[in-house]
Tab-separated table of C-alpha atoms in Angstrom:
chain	number	residue	atom	x	y	z
A	1187	MET	CA	-62.060	15.675	8.034
A	1188	GLU	CA	-60.225	19.150	8.781
A	1189	LEU	CA	-57.777	17.460	10.870
A	1190	LEU	CA	-57.162	15.169	8.398
A	1191	GLY	CA	-56.391	17.612	5.972
A	1192	THR	CA	-54.442	19.419	8.197
A	1193	PHE	CA	-52.268	15.995	8.615
A	1194	LEU	CA	-52.225	15.520	4.892
A	1195	TYR	CA	-50.785	19.004	4.942
A	1196	LEU	CA	-48.370	18.453	7.270
A	1197	PHE	CA	-46.975	14.959	6.635
A	1198	PRO	CA	-45.146	16.491	3.793
A	1199	ILE	CA	-43.015	18.555	5.572
A	1200	ILE	CA	-42.562	16.310	8.674
A	1201	TYR	CA	-41.528	13.290	6.859
A	1202	VAL	CA	-39.444	16.155	4.828
A	1203	ALA	CA	-37.642	17.178	8.077
A	1204	PHE	CA	-37.500	13.533	9.208
A	1205	LEU	CA	-35.178	12.454	5.846
A	1206	LEU	CA	-32.955	15.832	7.236
A	1207	CYS	CA	-32.538	14.951	10.633
A	1208	ARG	CA	-31.362	11.529	9.555
A	1209	TRP	CA	-28.460	12.853	6.919
A	1210	VAL	CA	-27.522	14.873	9.350
A	1211	VAL	CA	-27.438	12.193	12.384
A	1212	ARG	CA	-26.299	10.001	9.517
A	1213	LYS	CA	-23.580	12.094	8.340
A	1214	ARG	CA	-22.696	12.952	11.758
A	1215	ASP	CA	-21.782	9.214	12.157
A	1216	GLN	CA	-19.626	9.413	8.437
A	1217	CYS	CA	-16.701	11.186	10.412
A	1218	CYS	CA	-12.367	9.469	10.426
A	1219	TYR	CA	-10.490	10.488	12.484
A	1220	MET	CA	-6.756	10.016	12.261
A	1221	LEU	CA	-4.824	10.076	15.869
A	1222	HIS	CA	-1.527	8.812	15.335
A	1223	TYR	CA	0.693	6.505	12.738
A	1224	GLU	CA	3.917	5.292	12.971
A	1225	CYS	CA	6.582	5.165	9.874
A	1226	TYR	CA	9.083	1.937	10.117
A	1227	LYS	CA	12.612	3.217	9.775
A	1228	ALA	CA	15.180	0.040	9.583
A	1229	PRO	CA	18.143	-0.463	10.824
A	1230	GLU	CA	21.467	0.747	9.772
A	1231	ASP	CA	22.763	-2.914	8.261
A	1232	ARG	CA	20.064	-2.602	5.937
A	1233	LYS	CA	20.840	0.219	3.942
A	1234	LEU	CA	21.785	-0.037	0.119
A	1235	ASP	CA	24.462	2.708	-0.554
A	1236	THR	CA	25.685	3.153	-3.508
A	1237	GLU	CA	28.565	0.061	-2.980
A	1238	LYS	CA	25.644	-2.657	-1.666
A	1239	CYS	CA	23.542	-2.059	-4.364
A	1240	ALA	CA	26.455	-2.361	-6.476
A	1241	ALA	CA	27.545	-5.512	-5.333
A	1242	ILE	CA	23.706	-7.127	-5.340
A	1243	VAL	CA	23.453	-5.934	-9.234
A	1244	PHE	CA	27.023	-7.598	-10.202
A	1245	ARG	CA	26.633	-11.054	-7.878
A	1246	ASN	CA	23.469	-11.247	-10.297
A	1247	LYS	CA	25.360	-13.764	-12.977
A	1248	ASN	CA	22.477	-12.868	-15.248
A	1249	LEU	CA	23.093	-10.111	-15.935
A	1250	GLY	CA	25.560	-9.151	-18.801
A	1251	LEU	CA	26.707	-5.405	-19.834
A	1252	GLU	CA	23.612	-4.027	-21.365
A	1253	GLN	CA	21.660	-5.231	-18.471
A	1254	TYR	CA	24.181	-3.170	-16.193
A	1255	ARG	CA	23.971	-0.330	-18.391
A	1256	TYR	CA	20.481	-0.228	-18.300
A	1257	LEU	CA	20.338	-0.422	-14.400
A	1258	LEU	CA	22.707	2.436	-14.391
A	1259	LYS	CA	20.750	4.806	-16.225
A	1260	THR	CA	17.873	3.429	-14.651
A	1261	ILE	CA	19.155	4.462	-10.701
A	1262	VAL	CA	20.659	7.640	-12.058
A	1263	ASN	CA	16.855	8.632	-13.099
A	1264	SER	CA	15.354	7.304	-10.358
A	1265	GLY	CA	15.204	9.969	-7.770
A	1266	ILE	CA	16.727	7.625	-5.313
A	1267	GLY	CA	19.201	8.240	-2.783
A	1268	GLU	CA	21.968	6.285	-0.569
A	1269	GLY	CA	19.927	6.515	2.361
A	1270	THR	CA	17.083	3.315	1.825
A	1271	TYR	CA	16.831	0.038	3.079
A	1272	CYS	CA	16.606	-3.889	1.929
A	1273	PRO	CA	15.249	-7.125	3.284
A	1274	LYS	CA	17.750	-8.709	5.332
A	1275	ASN	CA	17.539	-11.803	2.673
A	1276	VAL	CA	18.784	-9.500	-0.142
A	1277	ILE	CA	21.890	-7.487	2.378
A	1278	GLU	CA	22.823	-11.251	3.765
A	1279	GLY	CA	23.382	-12.429	-0.363
A	1280	ARG	CA	20.092	-14.853	-0.460
A	1281	GLU	CA	17.571	-12.762	-3.267
A	1282	ASN	CA	17.417	-16.033	-4.983
A	1283	SER	CA	16.949	-18.156	-1.807
A	1284	ALA	CA	14.439	-16.649	-0.096
A	1285	THR	CA	12.146	-19.090	2.790
A	1286	LEU	CA	9.216	-18.177	4.252
A	1287	ALA	CA	10.796	-17.746	7.483
A	1288	ASP	CA	12.589	-14.244	6.156
A	1289	ALA	CA	9.355	-13.075	4.492
A	1290	LEU	CA	7.662	-13.696	8.223
A	1291	LEU	CA	11.040	-11.858	9.692
A	1292	GLU	CA	10.429	-8.797	6.901
A	1293	MET	CA	6.761	-8.669	8.315
A	1294	ASP	CA	7.511	-9.183	12.434
A	1295	GLU	CA	10.145	-6.558	12.048
A	1296	ILE	CA	8.413	-4.191	10.343
A	1297	VAL	CA	4.725	-4.395	11.733
A	1298	PHE	CA	5.808	-5.304	15.424
A	1299	GLU	CA	7.930	-2.389	16.110
A	1300	THR	CA	5.290	0.137	14.587
A	1301	LEU	CA	2.571	-0.841	16.339
A	1302	ASP	CA	4.149	-1.252	19.600
A	1303	LYS	CA	5.988	2.138	18.887
A	1304	LEU	CA	1.744	3.192	17.625
A	1305	PHE	CA	0.378	2.144	21.046
A	1306	ASN	CA	2.779	3.556	23.382
A	1307	ARG	CA	2.509	7.185	21.829
A	1308	SER	CA	-1.138	6.716	21.347
A	1309	GLY	CA	-2.193	5.539	24.988
A	1310	VAL	CA	-4.687	3.243	23.249
A	1311	SER	CA	-4.119	-0.420	24.022
A	1312	PRO	CA	-4.550	-3.130	21.992
A	1313	SER	CA	-7.340	-4.445	24.357
A	1314	GLU	CA	-9.051	-1.431	22.607
A	1315	VAL	CA	-8.796	-1.633	18.893
A	1316	ASP	CA	-11.971	-2.760	17.685
A	1317	ILE	CA	-10.901	-3.008	14.077
A	1318	LEU	CA	-7.170	-4.701	12.242
A	1319	ILE	CA	-6.557	-4.080	8.486
A	1320	VAL	CA	-4.075	-5.173	7.285
A	1321	ASN	CA	-2.193	-4.255	3.277
A	1322	VAL	CA	0.490	-6.355	2.108
A	1323	SER	CA	0.312	-6.805	-1.954
A	1324	LEU	CA	2.743	-9.902	-1.907
A	1325	LEU	CA	1.978	-11.468	0.368
A	1326	SER	CA	-0.557	-13.749	1.404
A	1327	THR	CA	-0.129	-16.644	4.732
A	1328	VAL	CA	-1.956	-19.170	6.661
A	1329	PRO	CA	-2.422	-18.229	9.366
A	1330	SER	CA	-2.767	-14.843	8.013
A	1331	LEU	CA	-1.565	-11.320	9.051
A	1332	THR	CA	-4.085	-10.047	11.163
A	1333	SER	CA	-3.988	-13.381	13.091
A	1334	ARG	CA	-0.254	-13.562	13.424
A	1335	ILE	CA	-1.420	-9.701	14.969
A	1336	VAL	CA	-3.921	-10.584	17.274
A	1337	ASN	CA	-1.907	-13.564	18.027
A	1338	ARG	CA	1.200	-10.928	19.539
A	1339	TYR	CA	-1.259	-8.554	21.259
A	1340	LYS	CA	-4.013	-11.047	22.389
A	1341	MET	CA	-6.779	-8.784	21.083
A	1342	ARG	CA	-10.423	-9.502	21.888
A	1343	ASP	CA	-12.085	-12.230	20.545
A	1344	ASP	CA	-14.425	-9.894	18.668
A	1345	ILE	CA	-12.245	-8.120	16.469
A	1346	LYS	CA	-13.164	-7.141	13.086
A	1347	VAL	CA	-10.229	-8.334	11.244
A	1348	TYR	CA	-9.439	-7.978	6.906
A	1349	ASN	CA	-6.316	-9.206	5.417
A	1350	LEU	CA	-5.820	-7.689	1.852
A	1351	THR	CA	-3.309	-8.399	-0.867
A	1352	GLY	CA	-2.722	-7.631	-4.367
A	1353	MET	CA	-3.779	-4.100	-4.225
A	1354	GLY	CA	-0.974	-2.454	-5.004
A	1355	CYS	CA	0.444	1.095	-3.903
A	1356	SER	CA	-2.855	2.482	-3.347
A	1357	ALA	CA	-3.819	0.057	-0.502
A	1358	SER	CA	-3.343	2.120	2.470
A	1359	ILE	CA	-6.464	4.109	0.944
A	1360	ILE	CA	-8.293	1.224	-0.320
A	1361	ALA	CA	-8.269	-0.001	3.697
A	1362	ILE	CA	-9.039	3.912	5.023
A	1363	ASP	CA	-11.934	3.328	2.731
A	1364	LEU	CA	-13.304	-0.070	4.182
A	1365	VAL	CA	-12.619	1.972	7.745
A	1366	ARG	CA	-14.292	4.271	6.790
A	1367	GLN	CA	-17.142	1.954	5.662
A	1368	LEU	CA	-17.075	-0.061	9.101
A	1369	PHE	CA	-17.244	3.095	10.841
A	1370	ARG	CA	-21.257	3.440	10.252
A	1371	ILE	CA	-22.150	0.654	12.123
A	1372	HIS	CA	-19.583	0.719	14.610
A	1373	LYS	CA	-19.656	3.923	16.761
A	1374	ASN	CA	-16.876	5.355	19.015
A	1375	ALA	CA	-14.442	2.807	17.552
A	1376	TYR	CA	-10.819	2.390	16.694
A	1377	ALA	CA	-9.595	1.427	13.776
A	1378	ILE	CA	-5.958	0.243	12.858
A	1379	VAL	CA	-4.425	-0.077	9.409
A	1380	VAL	CA	-1.346	-0.960	8.837
A	1381	SER	CA	0.352	-1.019	5.702
A	1382	THR	CA	3.787	-2.497	4.173
A	1383	GLU	CA	5.284	-4.650	1.375
A	1384	SER	CA	7.046	-7.879	1.489
A	1385	MET	CA	9.973	-7.516	-0.517
A	1386	GLY	CA	12.718	-9.988	0.338
A	1387	PRO	CA	11.021	-12.567	-1.564
A	1388	ASN	CA	9.935	-11.351	-4.281
A	1389	TRP	CA	13.177	-9.689	-5.430
A	1390	TYR	CA	13.795	-10.302	-8.977
A	1391	CYS	CA	17.011	-12.510	-10.076
A	1392	GLY	CA	16.055	-12.625	-13.672
A	1393	LYS	CA	17.200	-10.186	-16.499
A	1394	ASP	CA	14.062	-8.438	-18.135
A	1395	ARG	CA	14.254	-4.614	-18.109
A	1396	SER	CA	10.767	-4.987	-17.509
A	1397	PHE	CA	11.158	-6.319	-14.873
A	1398	MET	CA	14.173	-4.942	-13.070
A	1399	LEU	CA	12.539	-1.652	-12.588
A	1400	SER	CA	11.139	-3.225	-9.588
A	1401	ASN	CA	14.340	-3.726	-8.178
A	1402	CYS	CA	15.637	0.014	-8.729
A	1403	LEU	CA	12.624	1.638	-7.410
A	1404	PHE	CA	10.432	-0.686	-4.348
A	1405	ARG	CA	12.395	-0.681	-0.675
A	1406	SER	CA	11.921	-1.552	2.851
A	1407	GLY	CA	9.389	0.470	4.815
A	1408	GLY	CA	6.249	0.154	6.380
A	1409	CYS	CA	3.670	2.506	8.694
A	1410	SER	CA	0.815	1.815	11.101
A	1411	MET	CA	-2.109	3.813	11.304
A	1412	LEU	CA	-4.465	4.558	14.350
A	1413	PHE	CA	-8.283	6.329	12.840
A	1414	THR	CA	-11.346	6.231	15.487
A	1415	ASN	CA	-15.147	8.301	14.989
A	1416	ASN	CA	-15.587	9.109	18.711
A	1417	ARG	CA	-16.085	12.527	18.291
A	1418	THR	CA	-15.089	12.594	21.993
A	1419	LEU	CA	-11.209	12.280	20.859
A	1420	LYS	CA	-11.990	15.088	18.335
A	1421	HIS	CA	-8.736	17.242	20.158
A	1422	ARG	CA	-6.606	14.591	20.104
A	1423	ALA	CA	-6.899	13.888	16.141
A	1424	LEU	CA	-3.886	14.830	13.874
A	1425	ILE	CA	-6.574	15.221	10.673
A	1426	LYS	CA	-10.054	14.229	9.354
A	1427	LEU	CA	-10.690	12.907	6.112
A	1428	LYS	CA	-13.303	14.988	3.934
A	1429	CYS	CA	-13.866	12.819	0.961
A	1430	LEU	CA	-12.736	9.755	-0.947
A	1431	VAL	CA	-12.983	8.722	-4.157
A	1432	ARG	CA	-11.799	5.260	-6.088
A	1433	THR	CA	-11.491	3.951	-9.401
A	1434	HIS	CA	-10.785	0.875	-11.177
A	1435	LEU	CA	-9.764	0.541	-14.479
A	1436	GLY	CA	-9.264	-3.207	-14.699
A	1437	ALA	CA	-11.730	-3.644	-17.623
A	1438	ASN	CA	-8.857	-2.109	-20.019
A	1439	ASP	CA	-6.556	-4.647	-20.804
A	1440	GLU	CA	-3.425	-3.103	-21.438
A	1441	ALA	CA	-3.871	-0.995	-18.330
A	1442	TYR	CA	-4.518	-4.369	-16.470
A	1443	LYS	CA	-1.463	-5.524	-17.584
A	1444	CYS	CA	0.971	-2.762	-16.558
A	1445	CYS	CA	1.865	-3.909	-13.457
A	1446	TYR	CA	1.866	-7.461	-13.468
A	1447	GLN	CA	3.379	-10.100	-10.741
A	1448	THR	CA	4.340	-12.666	-13.094
A	1449	GLU	CA	7.854	-14.657	-14.709
A	1450	ASP	CA	9.869	-13.876	-17.176
A	1451	ALA	CA	10.481	-16.375	-20.319
A	1452	GLU	CA	13.896	-17.559	-18.209
A	1453	GLY	CA	10.914	-18.471	-15.385
A	1454	TYR	CA	11.847	-15.669	-12.931
A	1455	PRO	CA	9.341	-14.593	-10.680
A	1456	GLY	CA	8.614	-11.029	-10.245
A	1457	PHE	CA	6.566	-7.554	-10.747
A	1458	ARG	CA	6.798	-6.012	-14.253
A	1459	LEU	CA	6.409	-2.352	-15.331
A	1460	THR	CA	5.867	-1.983	-18.845
A	1461	LYS	CA	5.382	1.150	-21.076
A	1462	HIS	CA	1.887	1.251	-20.733
A	1463	LEU	CA	1.705	2.755	-16.580
A	1464	THR	CA	2.050	6.809	-17.207
A	1465	LYS	CA	-0.728	6.465	-19.779
A	1466	ALA	CA	-2.777	4.198	-17.533
A	1467	ALA	CA	-1.801	7.177	-14.776
A	1468	ALA	CA	-3.270	9.208	-17.054
A	1469	GLN	CA	-6.922	7.632	-18.103
A	1470	ILE	CA	-7.525	6.604	-14.270
A	1471	PHE	CA	-6.378	10.022	-12.596
A	1472	THR	CA	-8.911	11.990	-15.407
A	1473	LYS	CA	-12.359	9.698	-14.580
A	1474	ASN	CA	-10.739	10.191	-11.036
A	1475	LEU	CA	-10.952	13.892	-10.925
A	1476	LYS	CA	-14.322	14.550	-12.949
A	1477	VAL	CA	-16.028	12.867	-9.456
A	1478	LEU	CA	-13.104	13.933	-7.359
A	1479	VAL	CA	-12.871	18.112	-8.217
A	1480	PRO	CA	-16.404	19.017	-8.048
A	1481	LYS	CA	-16.017	17.361	-4.103
A	1482	VAL	CA	-12.730	19.358	-3.229
A	1483	LEU	CA	-12.751	22.700	-5.773
A	1484	PRO	CA	-14.583	26.127	-4.093
A	1485	LEU	CA	-18.034	26.231	-6.284
A	1486	SER	CA	-16.150	29.884	-7.560
A	1487	GLU	CA	-13.667	28.119	-9.059
A	1488	LEU	CA	-15.742	24.983	-11.126
A	1489	VAL	CA	-17.483	27.545	-12.292
A	1490	ARG	CA	-14.481	29.362	-13.815
A	1491	TYR	CA	-13.224	26.744	-15.522
A	1492	LEU	CA	-16.351	25.609	-16.887
A	1493	ILE	CA	-16.885	29.272	-18.205
A	1494	VAL	CA	-13.661	28.651	-19.438
A	1495	SER	CA	-13.211	25.107	-20.211
A	1496	ARG	CA	-16.492	24.853	-21.466
A	1497	GLY	CA	-17.702	22.036	-19.966
A	1498	TRP	CA	-15.704	19.305	-18.411
A	1499	SER	CA	-14.215	17.968	-21.974
A	1500	LYS	CA	-10.986	18.844	-21.671
A	1501	LEU	CA	-10.164	16.321	-18.721
A	1502	ARG	CA	-9.382	14.159	-21.895
A	1503	SER	CA	-6.258	14.063	-21.754
A	1504	VAL	CA	-3.928	10.314	-22.544
A	1505	LYS	CA	-0.753	12.194	-20.811
A	1506	LEU	CA	0.051	12.380	-17.033
A	1507	GLU	CA	1.617	16.177	-17.443
A	1508	GLU	CA	-1.495	17.425	-18.764
A	1509	VAL	CA	-4.166	16.357	-16.563
A	1510	GLY	CA	-6.006	18.663	-14.459
A	1511	THR	CA	-5.065	20.749	-17.169
A	1512	GLY	CA	-7.092	24.728	-16.195
A	1513	LEU	CA	-7.595	23.936	-13.186
A	1514	ASN	CA	-6.536	25.397	-10.587
A	1515	PHE	CA	-6.260	23.081	-6.976
A	1516	LYS	CA	-4.567	25.444	-5.011
A	1517	SER	CA	-7.774	27.532	-4.611
A	1518	GLY	CA	-9.325	24.869	-2.143
A	1519	ILE	CA	-5.723	22.508	-1.227
A	1520	GLN	CA	-2.752	23.572	0.558
A	1521	HIS	CA	-0.514	20.735	0.111
A	1522	PHE	CA	-0.559	17.283	-2.091
A	1523	CYS	CA	0.925	14.411	-0.886
A	1524	ILE	CA	1.190	12.445	-3.935
A	1525	HIS	CA	2.584	8.805	-3.611
A	1526	PRO	CA	6.771	8.257	-4.169
A	1527	GLY	CA	6.488	5.484	-6.746
A	1528	GLY	CA	8.467	7.073	-9.363
A	1529	ARG	CA	9.978	10.666	-10.615
A	1530	ALA	CA	8.382	9.675	-13.581
A	1531	VAL	CA	4.610	9.958	-11.921
A	1532	ILE	CA	5.458	12.661	-9.494
A	1533	ASP	CA	6.963	15.223	-12.235
A	1534	GLY	CA	3.655	14.325	-14.212
A	1535	VAL	CA	1.235	14.577	-11.507
A	1536	GLY	CA	3.284	18.113	-10.715
A	1537	ILE	CA	2.926	19.469	-14.258
A	1538	GLY	CA	-0.716	18.316	-14.753
A	1539	LEU	CA	-1.797	20.204	-11.495
A	1540	ARG	CA	0.516	23.042	-11.916
A	1541	LEU	CA	2.375	22.359	-8.511
A	1542	SER	CA	5.267	24.455	-7.846
A	1543	ASP	CA	8.864	22.514	-6.254
A	1544	TYR	CA	7.906	23.557	-3.549
A	1545	ASP	CA	4.504	21.403	-3.226
A	1546	LEU	CA	6.487	18.402	-4.760
A	1547	GLU	CA	8.824	18.847	-2.490
A	1548	PRO	CA	7.984	16.345	0.059
A	1549	ALA	CA	7.254	13.166	-2.062
A	1550	ARG	CA	10.437	14.155	-4.185
A	1551	MET	CA	12.687	13.860	-0.849
A	1552	ALA	CA	10.758	10.649	0.509
A	1553	LEU	CA	11.516	8.541	-2.743
A	1554	TYR	CA	15.305	9.894	-2.237
A	1555	ARG	CA	15.337	9.286	1.336
A	1556	TRP	CA	13.183	5.651	1.754
A	1557	GLY	CA	12.968	4.873	-2.438
A	1558	ASN	CA	8.897	3.540	-3.377
A	1559	THR	CA	7.872	1.493	0.064
A	1560	SER	CA	4.759	0.600	-1.359
A	1561	ALA	CA	1.044	1.481	0.271
A	1562	ALA	CA	3.288	3.258	2.908
A	1563	GLY	CA	4.676	5.517	0.703
A	1564	PHE	CA	2.301	8.336	1.140
A	1565	TRP	CA	3.310	8.521	5.280
A	1566	TYR	CA	6.847	8.703	4.922
A	1567	VAL	CA	5.632	12.357	2.606
A	1568	LEU	CA	2.945	13.092	5.112
A	1569	GLY	CA	5.757	12.819	7.931
A	1570	TYR	CA	8.259	15.322	5.622
A	1571	MET	CA	4.976	17.766	5.842
A	1572	GLU	CA	4.587	17.159	9.507
A	1573	ALA	CA	8.741	17.635	10.477
A	1574	LYS	CA	9.207	20.898	8.263
A	1575	LYS	CA	6.404	22.111	10.150
A	1576	ARG	CA	4.341	22.874	7.411
A	1577	LEU	CA	0.537	21.951	8.843
A	1578	LYS	CA	-1.436	24.399	10.287
A	1579	LYS	CA	-5.007	23.867	11.128
A	1580	GLY	CA	-7.999	23.565	8.500
A	1581	ASP	CA	-5.382	23.100	5.733
A	1582	LYS	CA	-6.284	20.202	3.329
A	1583	ILE	CA	-4.053	17.705	2.198
A	1584	MET	CA	-4.909	15.829	-0.789
A	1585	MET	CA	-3.604	12.240	-1.702
A	1586	ILE	CA	-3.002	10.879	-4.811
A	1587	SER	CA	-1.936	7.292	-5.679
A	1588	PHE	CA	-1.994	4.760	-8.528
A	1589	GLY	CA	-1.711	0.631	-7.711
A	1590	ALA	CA	-1.613	-2.485	-10.112
A	1591	GLY	CA	-5.009	-2.954	-11.410
A	1592	PHE	CA	-5.184	-0.630	-12.641
A	1593	LYS	CA	-6.373	1.668	-9.691
A	1594	CYS	CA	-6.348	5.796	-9.265
A	1595	ASN	CA	-7.258	6.295	-4.775
A	1596	ASN	CA	-7.071	9.628	-3.438
A	1597	CYS	CA	-8.627	11.532	-1.336
A	1598	LEU	CA	-8.666	14.585	0.771
A	1599	TRP	CA	-7.840	15.075	4.654
A	1600	GLU	CA	-8.216	18.304	6.651
A	1601	VAL	CA	-6.024	19.234	9.249
A	1602	MET	CA	-7.216	19.388	13.185
A	1603	ARG	CA	-4.129	21.208	14.370
A	1604	ASP	CA	-0.823	22.632	13.803
A	1605	LEU	CA	1.221	19.248	13.377
A	1606	LYS	CA	5.190	19.525	14.209
A	1607	ASP	CA	6.681	16.315	14.765
A	1608	ARG	CA	9.628	14.902	13.612
A	1609	ASN	CA	8.924	11.316	13.418
A	1610	VAL	CA	10.109	8.726	11.280
A	1611	TRP	CA	12.004	12.107	9.682
A	1612	GLU	CA	14.100	13.656	12.724
A	1613	ASP	CA	17.734	12.304	12.420
A	1614	CYS	CA	17.542	13.837	8.907
A	1615	ILE	CA	15.152	16.357	8.895
A	1616	ASP	CA	17.565	19.344	8.636
A	1617	ASP	CA	19.407	17.918	5.978
A	1618	TYR	CA	16.167	18.048	3.862
A	1619	PRO	CA	16.207	19.126	1.037
A	1620	PRO	CA	19.866	18.539	0.045
A	1621	LYS	CA	21.844	21.024	-2.633
A	1622	THR	CA	21.815	18.461	-5.197
A	1623	LEU	CA	19.656	15.213	-5.540
A	1624	ALA	CA	22.623	13.739	-7.914
A	1625	ASN	CA	23.048	10.385	-7.668
A	1626	PRO	CA	26.674	8.790	-6.835
A	1627	PHE	CA	25.817	5.814	-9.254
A	1628	THR	CA	27.162	7.487	-12.116
A	1629	GLU	CA	30.645	9.117	-10.760
A	1630	LYS	CA	31.503	5.564	-9.109
A	1631	TYR	CA	30.168	3.483	-11.806
A	1632	GLY	CA	30.232	5.811	-14.900
A	1633	TRP	CA	33.345	3.791	-16.669
A	1634	ILE	CA	29.876	0.719	-17.410
A	1635	ASN	CA	29.415	3.116	-20.409
A	1636	ASP	CA	33.289	3.138	-21.499
A	1637	GLU	CA	32.218	1.237	-25.288
A	1638	THR	CA	35.665	-0.614	-24.898
A	1639	LEU	CA	33.639	-2.591	-22.755
A	1640	GLY	CA	31.719	-4.011	-24.966
A	1641	PHE	CA	34.767	-6.381	-26.553
A	1642	VAL	CA	35.253	-7.494	-21.982
A	1643	ARG	CA	33.193	-9.549	-19.800
A	1644	ILE	CA	32.420	-8.467	-16.475
A	1645	HIS	CA	32.901	-10.797	-13.480
């Protein structure tokens, strides 16, 4: 009886110790390190300067004077410069007759170039890869793009592959979340994520303003990333995933339809962006921060905010510029990697989180140099930070993204060592930031706004 009493006394302690040990082991197995990443830079003959951009606009016979004026205003205010790139078929004047071969050629150029560099510079061979994830929102082929990669590099027959479509600009973080989940059951594994977008077959050739906006913002780009959960490779890691929060507002009809692939009234397919986008972004960003903030900010800042605001009630804004008001995000985060989807979103997030021009510079420069490269945009922003030697060991990076659906996926990274690779920015980083972000369209094509042209037909 005495032995039984001792056992009953010790059992709760032993059980608690067991649960604690299991929790520690599980936490150790949840690490996700990024070892390397490679962003895509298109050939110079794909560069979309002012003259080429104007030529593409003027050869669309569906456009009239009012559409030209709208495009001029949009392009001038877009925050995009003359260094962006567009698909080969658009440069060649075949935007209204793109074929499947055009789409596959575009994917092959982006995916294989970045993967070739990734394997070469990381020292990891294709046969060592355990997990492969590709996210391209606007293209789904049979066989899948992942199968295309497996065939090209003759990868192992037990590789786990996932092909993500329709996820929008935040697809990179969704793919990384999938990697994180898979790492829980695959030990000491390598995972590759490829993020890009199919632009060539999805160039809008109609005249609906809500569709034309995508032509002004989206450009060619892509990125391949290498991850591992092998702790013995920690010394090689660039950054480590600390936490990730995903939020979905698809149940809200207005938010669901603010970024929508469909056809216009005349049957031209395209991607519609509505005026409700910023409102949806504010609503979902607010919901996401309620979960994310306690995970990324120090306790002292949380207590201060609760005292000042008397709870989380202030996080109810429907304006992007007001989201996060009252919180000091810099108390626990050194860098902000905002998806370069457009100037309005970057500026709105910056105002809401009380970020300085220095904090917003990487996102603004990525938008100016590369345009909106969809899910790959984060890594051009990260590349800018690295090329400018901003990232020091122990720094925290917050990634902020919005995507069609409507989704908000944010995460926090920790820098594992001082980073200074000039990467895809190598040939131009010394010229950034430029003295002015003024778009030359105003100077060269400002005559479109001349009122006398109302009596003239432009050819």
